Amino acid sequence: MIKASFEDKSAPPFVARVGLESANNTAALSAELPDVHIYQYREQSFSVASDMGRSMNGDVIFANPATGTLHRWLRSGSSHNTLLVTERCDQLCQMCSQPPRKTHLDMFDHLKQACLLAEPCAQIGFSGGEPLLFKHQLFELLETVGEARPDLTFHILTNAQHFDTADVERLRLTVYSRVKWGIPLYSDQAAMHDQIVAKPGAFAQLMSSFALLAHSGQSIELRTVLLRENYSSLPELARMVSNRLPFISTWAIMQMERIGFARNRWADLFVDHSAQTAPLDEAVSIATSRSLDVALFNMPYCTVSPALRPYLHASISDWKNAFSSECKDCTAKSFCAGFFAWHATLADYERAGPIR
């Protein structure tokens, strides 16, 4: 969020692309002063601090004159742009990085406009809360934008609790071939998964949804967060995924983010994979031996065994990436996955340290 000063504070919110020249749906830079940058969007003039204005060129912004704020919804040149559909959710995951709220603000018209202004060939993410609590509005957005912008692809984070057989034919439309569904699965045991997401019956519904999505020809990125509760049984989950879900595109295994619910539950939830490497090593070995694509996120290079290092990826969003001060002289830094910015420390890992 960026603070801004609007000439007309009573004007309605708007979505625009920031640019240097006037054009339709563009907030053009009209003056560049030492302390502020001034922009013109149709009849509306607004200004932001110069240190923020320099970095906005090409961004798609959501501006709210009434609150004096700008949000950089789609950042120019970034491959990690995610739009928040809702803060409501029907699960209450133990380690949720963005705890849900009961309220919902319908932003679909603005989200649609932002997508239409996206850079060529961009991938746009949608998350929540739970986006599919508003399934039909989201489907309509995807279909409208997808028809107008066939160059775009989409990544949707969902708990997959809201698909049903009536969706199959719709999901076979061409636009959904450009969608990847990011779906969490935390255990091969129904009781454990349901406990982690705090929703009885979630595992059973998830298995039904996987079958439906496979039948519809959908691309699925399976997601598993490492927790003290599920870590030792990770090899069993790998076997189940290999046997029952061989159609998934990628299995993303990730360390927990120290934010949201996990901030105050860290001591109870966090598991140090560097101290006990066997479950992770075995799980990856099982999955890759069955030709599953595995990606490891938020695991610093020095914390995993050499066999796992080829599977490491940088933190899921580029704006979250950070390194500890301890990493300053590490020779592996250029290809290390790094840390989430709000938890850039090696202190939690028993076997970690700069590689020289």
GROMACS .gro file of C-alpha atoms in nm:
model
  356
    1MET     CA    1   0.000   0.000   0.000
    2ILE     CA    2   0.123   0.348  -0.093
    3LYS     CA    3  -0.004   0.670   0.059
    4ALA     CA    4  -0.124   0.921  -0.200
    5SER     CA    5  -0.281   1.266  -0.209
    6PHE     CA    6  -0.584   1.302  -0.438
    7GLU     CA    7  -0.723   1.626  -0.573
    8ASP     CA    8  -1.080   1.492  -0.553
    9LYS     CA    9  -1.120   1.268  -0.247
   10SER     CA   10  -1.488   1.209  -0.328
   11ALA     CA   11  -1.408   1.038  -0.659
   12PRO     CA   12  -1.475   0.663  -0.685
   13PRO     CA   13  -1.193   0.406  -0.675
   14PHE     CA   14  -1.028   0.327  -1.008
   15VAL     CA   15  -0.783   0.089  -1.174
   16ALA     CA   16  -0.516   0.228  -1.406
   17ARG     CA   17  -0.177   0.154  -1.557
   18VAL     CA   18   0.095   0.397  -1.455
   19GLY     CA   19   0.278   0.542  -1.755
   20LEU     CA   20   0.478   0.832  -1.887
   21GLU     CA   21   0.232   0.938  -2.157
   22SER     CA   22  -0.141   1.000  -2.156
   23ALA     CA   23  -0.351   0.716  -2.292
   24ASN     CA   24  -0.678   0.544  -2.219
   25ASN     CA   25  -0.679   0.383  -1.870
   26THR     CA   26  -0.336   0.532  -1.797
   27ALA     CA   27  -0.231   0.740  -1.499
   28ALA     CA   28   0.032   0.952  -1.672
   29LEU     CA   29   0.323   1.120  -1.498
   30SER     CA   30   0.255   1.492  -1.539
   31ALA     CA   31   0.520   1.642  -1.309
   32GLU     CA   32   0.834   1.511  -1.142
   33LEU     CA   33   0.931   1.726  -0.844
   34PRO     CA   34   1.209   1.664  -0.589
   35ASP     CA   35   0.970   1.534  -0.323
   36VAL     CA   36   0.665   1.417  -0.517
   37HIS     CA   37   0.553   1.275  -0.849
   38ILE     CA   38   0.221   1.403  -0.981
   39TYR     CA   39  -0.003   1.189  -1.200
   40GLN     CA   40  -0.310   1.260  -1.408
   41TYR     CA   41  -0.582   0.999  -1.458
   42ARG     CA   42  -0.866   1.140  -1.668
   43GLU     CA   43  -1.003   1.426  -1.456
   44GLN     CA   44  -0.828   1.312  -1.140
   45SER     CA   45  -0.488   1.438  -1.025
   46PHE     CA   46  -0.291   1.266  -0.749
   47SER     CA   47   0.061   1.266  -0.608
   48VAL     CA   48   0.290   1.020  -0.433
   49ALA     CA   49   0.630   1.054  -0.267
   50SER     CA   50   0.903   1.059  -0.532
   51ASP     CA   51   1.081   0.752  -0.393
   52MET     CA   52   0.764   0.548  -0.455
   53GLY     CA   53   0.670   0.711  -0.785
   54ARG     CA   54   0.995   0.612  -0.956
   55SER     CA   55   0.918   0.245  -0.906
   56MET     CA   56   0.559   0.247  -1.034
   57ASN     CA   57   0.605   0.297  -1.408
   58GLY     CA   58   0.423   0.019  -1.592
   59ASP     CA   59   0.241  -0.104  -1.280
   60VAL     CA   60  -0.134  -0.161  -1.271
   61ILE     CA   61  -0.266   0.015  -0.962
   62PHE     CA   62  -0.588   0.024  -0.765
   63ALA     CA   63  -0.646   0.375  -0.631
   64ASN     CA   64  -0.893   0.476  -0.361
   65PRO     CA   65  -0.922   0.856  -0.327
   66ALA     CA   66  -1.143   0.828  -0.017
   67THR     CA   67  -0.869   0.651   0.182
   68GLY     CA   68  -0.576   0.823   0.009
   69THR     CA   69  -0.414   0.493  -0.090
   70LEU     CA   70  -0.272   0.314  -0.392
   71HIS     CA   71  -0.218  -0.060  -0.422
   72ARG     CA   72   0.027  -0.201  -0.675
   73TRP     CA   73  -0.186  -0.489  -0.794
   74LEU     CA   74   0.027  -0.592  -1.093
   75ARG     CA   75   0.393  -0.493  -1.078
   76SER     CA   76   0.568  -0.436  -1.407
   77GLY     CA   77   0.822  -0.705  -1.493
   78SER     CA   78   0.727  -0.932  -1.202
   79SER     CA   79   0.630  -1.294  -1.252
   80HIS     CA   80   0.462  -1.307  -0.908
   81ASN     CA   81   0.148  -1.096  -0.928
   82THR     CA   82  -0.140  -1.220  -0.714
   83LEU     CA   83  -0.480  -1.056  -0.670
   84LEU     CA   84  -0.676  -1.104  -0.347
   85VAL     CA   85  -1.029  -1.220  -0.425
   86THR     CA   86  -1.160  -1.233  -0.069
   87GLU     CA   87  -1.046  -1.254   0.292
   88ARG     CA   88  -1.323  -1.497   0.380
   89CYS     CA   89  -1.239  -1.867   0.414
   90ASP     CA   90  -1.417  -2.186   0.520
   91GLN     CA   91  -1.102  -2.338   0.671
   92LEU     CA   92  -0.884  -2.223   0.958
   93CYS     CA   93  -0.541  -2.371   0.886
   94GLN     CA   94  -0.310  -2.384   1.186
   95MET     CA   95  -0.030  -2.195   1.007
   96CYS     CA   96  -0.238  -1.968   0.780
   97SER     CA   97  -0.018  -1.680   0.663
   98GLN     CA   98  -0.320  -1.457   0.600
   99PRO     CA   99  -0.582  -1.525   0.870
  100PRO     CA  100  -0.934  -1.499   0.728
  101ARG     CA  101  -1.196  -1.238   0.807
  102LYS     CA  102  -1.572  -1.268   0.809
  103THR     CA  103  -1.629  -0.964   0.589
  104HIS     CA  104  -1.610  -0.959   0.208
  105LEU     CA  105  -1.570  -0.667  -0.027
  106ASP     CA  106  -1.672  -0.746  -0.385
  107MET     CA  107  -1.388  -0.626  -0.608
  108PHE     CA  108  -1.454  -0.840  -0.915
  109ASP     CA  109  -1.518  -0.550  -1.153
  110HIS     CA  110  -1.191  -0.388  -1.049
  111LEU     CA  111  -1.002  -0.719  -1.063
  112LYS     CA  112  -1.134  -0.780  -1.414
  113GLN     CA  113  -1.017  -0.439  -1.529
  114ALA     CA  114  -0.673  -0.496  -1.376
  115CYS     CA  115  -0.635  -0.824  -1.564
  116LEU     CA  116  -0.729  -0.659  -1.891
  117LEU     CA  117  -0.450  -0.405  -1.834
  118ALA     CA  118  -0.187  -0.669  -1.755
  119GLU     CA  119   0.141  -0.685  -1.943
  120PRO     CA  120   0.155  -0.919  -2.245
  121CYS     CA  121   0.189  -1.290  -2.161
  122ALA     CA  122   0.163  -1.227  -1.786
  123GLN     CA  123   0.066  -1.490  -1.531
  124ILE     CA  124  -0.188  -1.359  -1.281
  125GLY     CA  125  -0.254  -1.529  -0.949
  126PHE     CA  126  -0.574  -1.527  -0.745
  127SER     CA  127  -0.579  -1.605  -0.374
  128GLY     CA  128  -0.776  -1.548  -0.056
  129GLY     CA  129  -0.913  -1.641   0.190
  130GLU     CA  130  -1.082  -1.892  -0.033
  131PRO     CA  131  -1.149  -1.763  -0.387
  132LEU     CA  132  -1.400  -2.036  -0.471
  133LEU     CA  133  -1.640  -1.915  -0.206
  134PHE     CA  134  -1.726  -1.686  -0.498
  135LYS     CA  135  -1.682  -1.953  -0.763
  136HIS     CA  136  -1.922  -1.828  -1.026
  137GLN     CA  137  -1.795  -1.470  -1.011
  138LEU     CA  138  -1.438  -1.598  -1.043
  139PHE     CA  139  -1.529  -1.828  -1.333
  140GLU     CA  140  -1.701  -1.538  -1.510
  141LEU     CA  141  -1.391  -1.321  -1.461
  142LEU     CA  142  -1.161  -1.591  -1.601
  143GLU     CA  143  -1.382  -1.648  -1.902
  144THR     CA  144  -1.430  -1.278  -1.983
  145VAL     CA  145  -1.062  -1.191  -1.941
  146GLY     CA  146  -0.947  -1.512  -2.105
  147GLU     CA  147  -1.147  -1.440  -2.419
  148ALA     CA  148  -1.019  -1.082  -2.442
  149ARG     CA  149  -0.661  -1.168  -2.343
  150PRO     CA  150  -0.566  -1.514  -2.473
  151ASP     CA  151  -0.201  -1.436  -2.393
  152LEU     CA  152  -0.261  -1.447  -2.015
  153THR     CA  153  -0.228  -1.747  -1.783
  154PHE     CA  154  -0.368  -1.784  -1.433
  155HIS     CA  155  -0.269  -1.947  -1.103
  156ILE     CA  156  -0.541  -1.993  -0.842
  157LEU     CA  157  -0.481  -2.089  -0.479
  158THR     CA  158  -0.778  -2.282  -0.346
  159ASN     CA  159  -0.864  -2.542  -0.083
  160ALA     CA  160  -1.070  -2.719  -0.355
  161GLN     CA  161  -1.371  -2.765  -0.128
  162HIS     CA  162  -1.624  -2.612  -0.368
  163PHE     CA  163  -1.599  -2.799  -0.698
  164ASP     CA  164  -1.889  -3.021  -0.800
  165THR     CA  165  -1.986  -3.234  -1.100
  166ALA     CA  166  -2.178  -2.944  -1.254
  167ASP     CA  167  -1.843  -2.769  -1.306
  168VAL     CA  168  -1.691  -3.035  -1.530
  169GLU     CA  169  -1.819  -2.910  -1.866
  170ARG     CA  170  -1.740  -2.551  -1.778
  171LEU     CA  171  -1.385  -2.642  -1.677
  172ARG     CA  172  -1.335  -2.796  -2.020
  173LEU     CA  173  -1.364  -2.455  -2.185
  174THR     CA  174  -1.044  -2.343  -2.357
  175VAL     CA  175  -0.967  -2.068  -2.106
  176TYR     CA  176  -0.922  -2.322  -1.824
  177SER     CA  177  -0.635  -2.485  -2.013
  178ARG     CA  178  -0.443  -2.172  -1.913
  179VAL     CA  179  -0.526  -2.211  -1.541
  180LYS     CA  180  -0.317  -2.390  -1.280
  181TRP     CA  181  -0.486  -2.472  -0.949
  182GLY     CA  182  -0.264  -2.454  -0.639
  183ILE     CA  183  -0.420  -2.693  -0.388
  184PRO     CA  184  -0.290  -2.783  -0.039
  185LEU     CA  185  -0.270  -3.140   0.091
  186TYR     CA  186  -0.098  -3.188   0.426
  187SER     CA  187  -0.121  -3.559   0.498
  188ASP     CA  188  -0.217  -3.897   0.356
  189GLN     CA  189  -0.427  -3.943   0.671
  190ALA     CA  190  -0.771  -3.786   0.657
  191ALA     CA  191  -0.784  -3.713   1.030
  192MET     CA  192  -0.448  -3.533   1.027
  193HIS     CA  193  -0.529  -3.321   0.721
  194ASP     CA  194  -0.870  -3.228   0.863
  195GLN     CA  195  -0.712  -3.133   1.194
  196ILE     CA  196  -0.451  -2.910   1.028
  197VAL     CA  197  -0.714  -2.723   0.825
  198ALA     CA  198  -0.970  -2.733   1.110
  199LYS     CA  199  -1.249  -2.866   0.891
  200PRO     CA  200  -1.402  -3.214   0.937
  201GLY     CA  201  -1.450  -3.390   0.605
  202ALA     CA  202  -1.205  -3.164   0.418
  203PHE     CA  203  -0.982  -3.454   0.309
  204ALA     CA  204  -1.272  -3.654   0.164
  205GLN     CA  205  -1.397  -3.352  -0.031
  206LEU     CA  206  -1.044  -3.284  -0.151
  207MET     CA  207  -1.011  -3.636  -0.294
  208SER     CA  208  -1.343  -3.591  -0.473
  209SER     CA  209  -1.228  -3.259  -0.616
  210PHE     CA  210  -0.899  -3.405  -0.738
  211ALA     CA  211  -1.091  -3.669  -0.932
  212LEU     CA  212  -1.321  -3.406  -1.079
  213LEU     CA  213  -1.032  -3.180  -1.181
  214ALA     CA  214  -0.845  -3.470  -1.339
  215HIS     CA  215  -1.160  -3.566  -1.530
  216SER     CA  216  -1.179  -3.204  -1.652
  217GLY     CA  217  -0.818  -3.205  -1.768
  218GLN     CA  218  -0.702  -2.940  -1.521
  219SER     CA  219  -0.343  -2.855  -1.425
  220ILE     CA  220  -0.278  -2.898  -1.051
  221GLU     CA  221   0.006  -2.779  -0.833
  222LEU     CA  222  -0.013  -2.979  -0.511
  223ARG     CA  223   0.114  -2.787  -0.206
  224THR     CA  224   0.239  -2.925   0.126
  225VAL     CA  225   0.367  -2.712   0.413
  226LEU     CA  226   0.611  -2.881   0.650
  227LEU     CA  227   0.484  -2.895   1.009
  228ARG     CA  228   0.594  -3.078   1.319
  229GLU     CA  229   0.270  -3.276   1.295
  230ASN     CA  230   0.306  -3.404   0.939
  231TYR     CA  231   0.683  -3.415   0.881
  232SER     CA  232   0.758  -3.770   0.993
  233SER     CA  233   0.481  -3.910   0.770
  234LEU     CA  234   0.593  -3.719   0.460
  235PRO     CA  235   0.715  -4.041   0.287
  236GLU     CA  236   0.366  -4.192   0.330
  237LEU     CA  237   0.217  -3.881   0.171
  238ALA     CA  238   0.464  -3.917  -0.118
  239ARG     CA  239   0.348  -4.274  -0.175
  240MET     CA  240  -0.017  -4.172  -0.168
  241VAL     CA  241   0.041  -3.883  -0.410
  242SER     CA  242   0.237  -4.113  -0.645
  243ASN     CA  243  -0.036  -4.378  -0.640
  244ARG     CA  244  -0.357  -4.176  -0.624
  245LEU     CA  245  -0.263  -3.840  -0.776
  246PRO     CA  246  -0.012  -3.918  -1.054
  247PHE     CA  247  -0.182  -3.657  -1.276
  248ILE     CA  248  -0.065  -3.355  -1.075
  249SER     CA  249   0.169  -3.116  -1.257
  250THR     CA  250   0.396  -3.030  -0.963
  251TRP     CA  251   0.428  -3.117  -0.595
  252ALA     CA  252   0.544  -2.806  -0.413
  253ILE     CA  253   0.683  -2.878  -0.065
  254MET     CA  254   0.750  -2.568   0.141
  255GLN     CA  255   0.867  -2.449   0.477
  256MET     CA  256   0.627  -2.252   0.692
  257GLU     CA  257   0.601  -1.874   0.679
  258ARG     CA  258   0.651  -1.701   1.014
  259ILE     CA  259   0.355  -1.471   0.972
  260GLY     CA  260  -0.017  -1.482   1.041
  261PHE     CA  261  -0.124  -1.764   1.274
  262ALA     CA  262   0.225  -1.918   1.261
  263ARG     CA  263   0.388  -1.614   1.422
  264ASN     CA  264   0.254  -1.699   1.769
  265ARG     CA  265   0.250  -2.077   1.720
  266TRP     CA  266   0.601  -2.109   1.580
  267ALA     CA  267   0.747  -2.317   1.862
  268ASP     CA  268   0.463  -2.569   1.834
  269LEU     CA  269   0.438  -2.587   1.455
  270PHE     CA  270   0.785  -2.538   1.307
  271VAL     CA  271   0.992  -2.845   1.218
  272ASP     CA  272   1.362  -2.814   1.141
  273HIS     CA  273   1.417  -3.024   0.831
  274SER     CA  274   1.795  -2.975   0.857
  275ALA     CA  275   1.809  -3.158   1.190
  276GLN     CA  276   1.626  -3.463   1.058
  277THR     CA  277   1.666  -3.489   0.683
  278ALA     CA  278   1.540  -3.845   0.631
  279PRO     CA  279   1.162  -3.781   0.590
  280LEU     CA  280   1.216  -3.506   0.332
  281ASP     CA  281   1.489  -3.695   0.149
  282GLU     CA  282   1.279  -4.009   0.132
  283ALA     CA  283   0.964  -3.827   0.022
  284VAL     CA  284   1.142  -3.653  -0.265
  285SER     CA  285   1.311  -3.979  -0.367
  286ILE     CA  286   0.977  -4.163  -0.377
  287ALA     CA  287   0.802  -3.889  -0.574
  288THR     CA  288   1.078  -3.837  -0.830
  289SER     CA  289   1.118  -4.213  -0.881
  290ARG     CA  290   0.753  -4.208  -0.994
  291SER     CA  291   0.830  -3.921  -1.235
  292LEU     CA  292   0.654  -3.655  -1.030
  293ASP     CA  293   0.787  -3.301  -1.061
  294VAL     CA  294   0.896  -3.183  -0.714
  295ALA     CA  295   0.978  -2.825  -0.612
  296LEU     CA  296   1.111  -2.722  -0.269
  297PHE     CA  297   1.036  -2.369  -0.148
  298ASN     CA  298   1.167  -2.152   0.138
  299MET     CA  299   1.445  -2.395   0.222
  300PRO     CA  300   1.790  -2.232   0.229
  301TYR     CA  301   2.055  -2.416   0.028
  302CYS     CA  302   2.263  -2.495   0.336
  303THR     CA  303   1.973  -2.665   0.519
  304VAL     CA  304   1.909  -2.954   0.278
  305SER     CA  305   2.113  -3.254   0.174
  306PRO     CA  306   2.311  -3.228  -0.152
  307ALA     CA  307   2.066  -3.466  -0.321
  308LEU     CA  308   1.781  -3.219  -0.272
  309ARG     CA  309   1.957  -2.903  -0.385
  310PRO     CA  310   1.854  -2.938  -0.753
  311TYR     CA  311   1.489  -2.915  -0.643
  312LEU     CA  312   1.521  -2.584  -0.455
  313HIS     CA  313   1.332  -2.280  -0.580
  314ALA     CA  314   1.331  -1.920  -0.467
  315SER     CA  315   1.047  -1.812  -0.236
  316ILE     CA  316   0.717  -1.818  -0.416
  317SER     CA  317   0.683  -1.439  -0.444
  318ASP     CA  318   0.987  -1.237  -0.548
  319TRP     CA  319   0.892  -0.949  -0.320
  320LYS     CA  320   0.912  -1.185  -0.020
  321ASN     CA  321   1.272  -1.291  -0.088
  322ALA     CA  322   1.542  -1.198   0.163
  323PHE     CA  323   1.871  -1.321   0.307
  324SER     CA  324   2.010  -1.327   0.658
  325SER     CA  325   2.308  -1.109   0.749
  326GLU     CA  326   2.483  -1.440   0.815
  327CYS     CA  327   2.464  -1.513   0.442
  328LYS     CA  328   2.674  -1.214   0.338
  329ASP     CA  329   2.984  -1.409   0.234
  330CYS     CA  330   2.814  -1.732   0.128
  331THR     CA  331   2.928  -1.851  -0.214
  332ALA     CA  332   2.595  -2.030  -0.270
  333LYS     CA  333   2.388  -1.715  -0.227
  334SER     CA  334   2.336  -1.658  -0.600
  335PHE     CA  335   2.145  -1.985  -0.637
  336CYS     CA  336   2.002  -2.022  -0.283
  337ALA     CA  337   1.627  -2.017  -0.230
  338GLY     CA  338   1.667  -1.762   0.049
  339PHE     CA  339   1.412  -1.677   0.317
  340PHE     CA  340   1.078  -1.510   0.351
  341ALA     CA  341   1.152  -1.145   0.428
  342TRP     CA  342   0.982  -1.153   0.770
  343HIS     CA  343   1.193  -1.448   0.885
  344ALA     CA  344   1.539  -1.400   0.742
  345THR     CA  345   1.743  -1.597   0.995
  346LEU     CA  346   1.934  -1.923   1.019
  347ALA     CA  347   1.871  -1.944   1.393
  348ASP     CA  348   1.595  -2.204   1.363
  349TYR     CA  349   1.810  -2.448   1.170
  350GLU     CA  350   2.046  -2.682   1.354
  351ARG     CA  351   2.254  -2.759   1.046
  352ALA     CA  352   2.299  -2.438   0.852
  353GLY     CA  353   2.557  -2.174   0.777
  354PRO     CA  354   2.735  -1.991   0.498
  355ILE     CA  355   2.903  -2.206   0.234
  356ARG     CA  356   3.249  -2.084   0.139
   0.00000   0.00000   0.00000
